[in-house]
XYZ file of C-alpha atoms in Angstrom:
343
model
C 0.000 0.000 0.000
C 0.843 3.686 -0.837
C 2.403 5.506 2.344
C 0.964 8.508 2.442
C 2.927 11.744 2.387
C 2.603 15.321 2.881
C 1.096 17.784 0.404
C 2.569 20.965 0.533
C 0.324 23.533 0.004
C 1.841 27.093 -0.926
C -1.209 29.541 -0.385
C 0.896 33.201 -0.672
C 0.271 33.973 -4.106
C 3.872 35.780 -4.507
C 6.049 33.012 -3.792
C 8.691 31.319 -6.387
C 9.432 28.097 -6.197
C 13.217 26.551 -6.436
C 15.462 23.619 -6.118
C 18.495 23.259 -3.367
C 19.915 20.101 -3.516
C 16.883 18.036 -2.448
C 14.790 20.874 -0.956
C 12.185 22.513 -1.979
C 12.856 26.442 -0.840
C 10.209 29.116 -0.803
C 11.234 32.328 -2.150
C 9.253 35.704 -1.188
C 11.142 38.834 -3.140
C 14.273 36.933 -3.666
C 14.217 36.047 0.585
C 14.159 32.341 1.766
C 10.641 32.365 3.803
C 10.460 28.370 3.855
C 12.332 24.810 3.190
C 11.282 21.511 2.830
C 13.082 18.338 2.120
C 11.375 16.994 -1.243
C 12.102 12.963 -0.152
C 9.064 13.842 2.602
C 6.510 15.194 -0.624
C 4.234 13.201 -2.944
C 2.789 16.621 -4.145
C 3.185 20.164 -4.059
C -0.016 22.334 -4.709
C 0.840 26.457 -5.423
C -1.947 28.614 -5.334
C -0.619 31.925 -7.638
C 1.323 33.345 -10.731
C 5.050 33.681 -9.755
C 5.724 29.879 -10.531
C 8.713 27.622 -10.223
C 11.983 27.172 -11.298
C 12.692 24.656 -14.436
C 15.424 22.541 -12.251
C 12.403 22.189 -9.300
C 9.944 21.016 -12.055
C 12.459 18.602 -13.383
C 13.491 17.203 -10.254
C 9.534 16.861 -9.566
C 8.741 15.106 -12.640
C 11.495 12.655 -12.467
C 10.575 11.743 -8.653
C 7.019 11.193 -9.402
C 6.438 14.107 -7.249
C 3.118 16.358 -8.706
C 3.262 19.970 -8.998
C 0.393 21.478 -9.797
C -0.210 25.119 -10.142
C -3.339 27.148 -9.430
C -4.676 30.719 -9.285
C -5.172 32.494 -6.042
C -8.764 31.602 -6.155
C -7.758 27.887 -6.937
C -8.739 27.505 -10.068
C -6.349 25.010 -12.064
C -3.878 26.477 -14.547
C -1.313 23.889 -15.255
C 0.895 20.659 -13.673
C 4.095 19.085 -14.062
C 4.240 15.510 -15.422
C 6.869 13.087 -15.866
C 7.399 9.794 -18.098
C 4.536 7.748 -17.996
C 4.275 5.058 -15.716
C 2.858 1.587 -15.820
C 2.703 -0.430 -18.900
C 1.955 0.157 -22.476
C -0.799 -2.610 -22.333
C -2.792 -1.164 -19.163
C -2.870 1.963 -21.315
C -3.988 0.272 -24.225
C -6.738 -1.283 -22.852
C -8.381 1.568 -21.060
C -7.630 3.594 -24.579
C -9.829 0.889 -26.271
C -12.447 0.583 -23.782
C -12.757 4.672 -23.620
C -13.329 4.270 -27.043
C -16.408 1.883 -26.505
C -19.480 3.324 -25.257
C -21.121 -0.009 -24.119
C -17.884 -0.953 -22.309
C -17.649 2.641 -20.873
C -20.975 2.945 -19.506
C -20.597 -0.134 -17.514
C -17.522 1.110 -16.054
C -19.094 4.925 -14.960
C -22.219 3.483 -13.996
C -19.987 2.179 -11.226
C -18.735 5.180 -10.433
C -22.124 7.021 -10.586
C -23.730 3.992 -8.374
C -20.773 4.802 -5.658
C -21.948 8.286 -5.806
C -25.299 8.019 -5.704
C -25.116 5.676 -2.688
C -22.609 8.121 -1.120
C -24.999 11.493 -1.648
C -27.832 9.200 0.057
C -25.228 8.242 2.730
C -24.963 12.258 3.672
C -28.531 12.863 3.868
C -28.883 9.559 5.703
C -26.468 10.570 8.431
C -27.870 14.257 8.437
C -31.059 12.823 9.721
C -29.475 10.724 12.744
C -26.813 13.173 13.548
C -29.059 16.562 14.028
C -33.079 15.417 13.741
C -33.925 18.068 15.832
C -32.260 21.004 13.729
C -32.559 19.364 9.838
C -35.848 19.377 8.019
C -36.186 15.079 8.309
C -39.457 14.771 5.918
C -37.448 16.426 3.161
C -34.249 15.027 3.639
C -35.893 11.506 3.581
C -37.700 12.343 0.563
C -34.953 12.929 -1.471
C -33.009 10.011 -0.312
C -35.992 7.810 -0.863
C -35.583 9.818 -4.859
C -31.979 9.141 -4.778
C -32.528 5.272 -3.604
C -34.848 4.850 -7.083
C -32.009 5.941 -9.265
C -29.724 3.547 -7.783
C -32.315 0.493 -8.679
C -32.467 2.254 -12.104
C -28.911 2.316 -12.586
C -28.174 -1.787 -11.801
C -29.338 -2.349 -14.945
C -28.449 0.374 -17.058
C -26.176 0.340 -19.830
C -26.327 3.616 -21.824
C -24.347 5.904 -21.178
C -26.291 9.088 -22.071
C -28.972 7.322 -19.259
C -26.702 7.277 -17.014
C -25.308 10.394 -17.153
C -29.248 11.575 -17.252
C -29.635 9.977 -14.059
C -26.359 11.264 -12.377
C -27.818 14.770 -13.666
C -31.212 14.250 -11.998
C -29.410 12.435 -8.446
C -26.832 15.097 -8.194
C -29.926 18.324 -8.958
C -32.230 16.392 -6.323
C -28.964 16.680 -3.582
C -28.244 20.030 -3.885
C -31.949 21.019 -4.004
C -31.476 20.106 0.381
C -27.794 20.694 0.591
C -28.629 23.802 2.531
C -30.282 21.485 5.156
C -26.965 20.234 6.224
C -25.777 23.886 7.095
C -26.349 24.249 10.688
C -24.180 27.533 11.595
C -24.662 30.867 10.405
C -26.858 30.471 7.995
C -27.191 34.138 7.056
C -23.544 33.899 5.762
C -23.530 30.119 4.721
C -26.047 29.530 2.073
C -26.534 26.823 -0.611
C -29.364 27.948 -3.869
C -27.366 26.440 -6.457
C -23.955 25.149 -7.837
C -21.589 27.965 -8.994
C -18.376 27.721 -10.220
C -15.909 30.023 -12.402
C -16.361 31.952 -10.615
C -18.021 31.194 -7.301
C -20.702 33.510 -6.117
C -20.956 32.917 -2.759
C -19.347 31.532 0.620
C -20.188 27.720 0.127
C -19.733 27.904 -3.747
C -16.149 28.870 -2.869
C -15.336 26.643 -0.463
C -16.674 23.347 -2.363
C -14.223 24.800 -5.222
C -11.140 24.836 -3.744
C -11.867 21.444 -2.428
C -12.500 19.870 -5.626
C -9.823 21.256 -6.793
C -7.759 19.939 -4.539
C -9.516 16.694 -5.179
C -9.110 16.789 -8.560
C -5.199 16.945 -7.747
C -5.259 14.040 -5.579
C -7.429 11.622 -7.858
C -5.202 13.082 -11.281
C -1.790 12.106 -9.148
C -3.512 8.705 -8.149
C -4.257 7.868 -11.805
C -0.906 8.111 -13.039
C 1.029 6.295 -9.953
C -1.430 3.349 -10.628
C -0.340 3.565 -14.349
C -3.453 4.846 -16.143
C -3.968 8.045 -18.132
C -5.763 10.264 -16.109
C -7.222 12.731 -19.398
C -8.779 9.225 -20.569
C -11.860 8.684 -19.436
C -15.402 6.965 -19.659
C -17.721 9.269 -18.337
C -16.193 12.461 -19.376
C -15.302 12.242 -23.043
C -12.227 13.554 -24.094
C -11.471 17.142 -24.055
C -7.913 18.529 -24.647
C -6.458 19.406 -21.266
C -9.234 17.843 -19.068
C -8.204 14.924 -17.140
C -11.361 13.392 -17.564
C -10.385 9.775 -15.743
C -9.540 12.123 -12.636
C -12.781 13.888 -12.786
C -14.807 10.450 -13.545
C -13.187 9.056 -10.367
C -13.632 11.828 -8.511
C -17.601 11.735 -8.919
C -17.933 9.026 -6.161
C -16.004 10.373 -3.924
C -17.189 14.044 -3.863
C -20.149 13.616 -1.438
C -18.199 11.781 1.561
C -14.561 13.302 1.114
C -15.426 16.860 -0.118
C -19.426 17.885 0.374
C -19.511 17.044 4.224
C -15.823 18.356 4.623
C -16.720 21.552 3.391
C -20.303 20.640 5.482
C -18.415 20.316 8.952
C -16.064 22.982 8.192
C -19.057 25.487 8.346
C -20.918 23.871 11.223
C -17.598 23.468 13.339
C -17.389 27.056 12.901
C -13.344 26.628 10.849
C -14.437 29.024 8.562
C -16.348 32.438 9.268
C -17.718 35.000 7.251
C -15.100 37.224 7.506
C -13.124 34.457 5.664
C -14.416 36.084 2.416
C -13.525 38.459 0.193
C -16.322 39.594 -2.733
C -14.602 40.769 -5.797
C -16.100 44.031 -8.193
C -17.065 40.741 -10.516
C -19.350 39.265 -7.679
C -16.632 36.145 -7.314
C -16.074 35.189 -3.507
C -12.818 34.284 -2.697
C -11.431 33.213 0.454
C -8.742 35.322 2.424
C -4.511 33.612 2.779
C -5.317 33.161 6.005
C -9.080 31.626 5.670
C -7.144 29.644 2.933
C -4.402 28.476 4.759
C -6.723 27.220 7.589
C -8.361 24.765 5.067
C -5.914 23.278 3.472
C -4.496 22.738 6.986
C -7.528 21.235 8.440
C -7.554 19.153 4.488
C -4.349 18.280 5.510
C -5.858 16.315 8.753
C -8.458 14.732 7.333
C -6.399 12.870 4.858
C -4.929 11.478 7.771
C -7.742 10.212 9.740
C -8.101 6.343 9.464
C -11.064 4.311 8.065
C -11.853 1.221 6.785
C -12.289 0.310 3.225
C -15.470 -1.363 2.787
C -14.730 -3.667 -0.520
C -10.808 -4.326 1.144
C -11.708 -4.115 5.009
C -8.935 -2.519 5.462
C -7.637 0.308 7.713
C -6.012 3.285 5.704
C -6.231 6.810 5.443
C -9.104 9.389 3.735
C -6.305 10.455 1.796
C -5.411 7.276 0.219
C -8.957 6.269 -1.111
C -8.148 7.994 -4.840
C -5.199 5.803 -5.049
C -6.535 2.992 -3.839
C -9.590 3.083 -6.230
C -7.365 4.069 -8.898
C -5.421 0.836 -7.998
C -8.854 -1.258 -8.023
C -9.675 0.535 -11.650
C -6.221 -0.679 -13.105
C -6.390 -4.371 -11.308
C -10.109 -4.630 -13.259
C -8.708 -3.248 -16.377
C -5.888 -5.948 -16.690
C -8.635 -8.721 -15.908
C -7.418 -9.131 -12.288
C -11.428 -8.621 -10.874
C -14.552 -8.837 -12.528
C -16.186 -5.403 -11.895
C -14.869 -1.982 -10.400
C -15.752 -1.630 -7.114
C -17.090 1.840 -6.377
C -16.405 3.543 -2.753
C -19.751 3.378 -1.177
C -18.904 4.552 2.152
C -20.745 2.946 5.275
């Protein structure tokens, strides 16, 4: 199993990234402000324009270390990859069965199952958490909604149906998302889904932490050998890593949608956390920013267990380990891929 690292997460957006020996160092006007020994990485996240030197990239790419590189409101601009890993016929074979719509849909109906089941899960648990302060009736309602599209989906094997269906599941959830906001509610609001750019507090947090995501589920991909900008679900698209976004569909409502959830209700984040641009984006402060990522940071390390291995790991290696499962199906090694339906 993966041993999972640190991320480092640079969240001034005038720093400049270099390469001493086998540091990292963080540059701020020319000044050292911060060092970090690259053997303790597996990926480095930088939130800004300033960017980072060509020997750092190099020495990145060639130690399967990701760098990734995003604006200061964290949307993605640009990563660093090195030679491809795993073997030509893994690659082939997800190239062929991309290419295949019947074979395709079987594989993201998976996917969308996992996240169906894992959206219900989060409504579920809303009800026997807080019954006294969520609306119950509704809450049930649309789990009982998002419980029919999962016996739809078992049998399902178009792919426009089930991307349909993952439309209709994922409008239902956020119809009651707001329900699971328990704290300051006249700051911390869900209507609708916003994005590029966010237009309010929640919008902006559930951003960042797909993008973040999105990093960690792209970087999984590639260690376990597969293309991440191949996918089933989402078609091809130059520079979209659509594999990384399929893969992250399952895993949005349990590792990002009640992070972001408990990050309001724990009172992390405030509403002076925000900052709302002449455009009408909201952005979050450095310092709101930096408290994220660092409370990110701890759930990754918080210990579950897997429900298809029954084993013990960490939140923050479930992209690699179903990225693992996807490649071990691919080469024949299981029948199916198993989904993350978290319990």
């Amino acid at each position: 199993m993966r041993k999972l690292l640190n991320t480092l997460y640079v969240t001034s957006p005038d720093r400049y990234l270099s390469l001493d020996g086998e540091n990292i160092v963080v540059l701020s006007d020319g000044k050292e402000a911060g060092r970090v020994p690259l053997h303790n990485l597996e990926g480095i996240v930088t939130f800004g324009y300033s960017g980072a030197s060509p020997a750092l990239m190099g020495y990145c790419a060639g130690h399967g270390i990701s760098l990734s590189f995003h604006s200061p409101s964290g949307r993605f601009l640009a990563e660093v990859t090195g030679e491809v890993r795993g073997n030509v016929t893994l690659r082939k074979t997800q190239y062929r069965l991309s290419d295949n719509e019947k074979e395709s849909a079987l594989i993201g109906r998976n996917m969308i199952i996992g996240k169906v089941y894992n959206s219900r899960w989060v409504l579920e648990r809303a009800t026997r958490d807080h019954p006294d302060r969520v609306d119950v009736e509704v809450l049930k309602k649309t789990s009982a909604y998002l419980q029919g599209i999962l016996t739809q989906l078992e049998s399902c094997e178009s792919l426009d149906r089930i991307r349909g269906m993952e439309g209709n599941a994922a409008s239902r959830y956020f119809e009651v998302f707001d329900e699971l906001i328990l704290r300051n509610k006249d700051s911390f609001f869900f209507r609708e889904r916003n994005r590029r750019p966010p237009l309010d507090n929640v919008n902006a947090l559930l951003s960042l932490i797909y993008t973040l995501l999105s990093q960690m589920t792209s970087a999984a991909l590639s260690a376990a050998g597969l293309d991440p900008y191949v996918g089933f679900l989402h078609r091809d698209r130059p520079g979209r890593a659509s594999l990384a976004l399929d893969l992250m569909e399952e895993l949005r409502p349990v590792l990002a949608d009640r992070f972001v959830v408990s990050l309001i209700n724990r009172q992390v984040v405030l509403p002076k956390d925000f900052i709302k641009k002449e455009n009408g984006a909201v952005i979050l402060t450095d310092d709101a920013r930096r408290k994220v990522i660092d409370a990110w940071q701890k759930k990754k390390q918080e210990v579950i267990r897997h429900p298809f291995l029954d084993e013990k790991i960490e939140w923050g290696l479930i992209p690699y380990t179903q990225a693992l499962l996807l490649a071990r199906f691919l080469r024949g090694d299981i029948d199916a891929y198993p989904p993350f339906m978290w319990k």
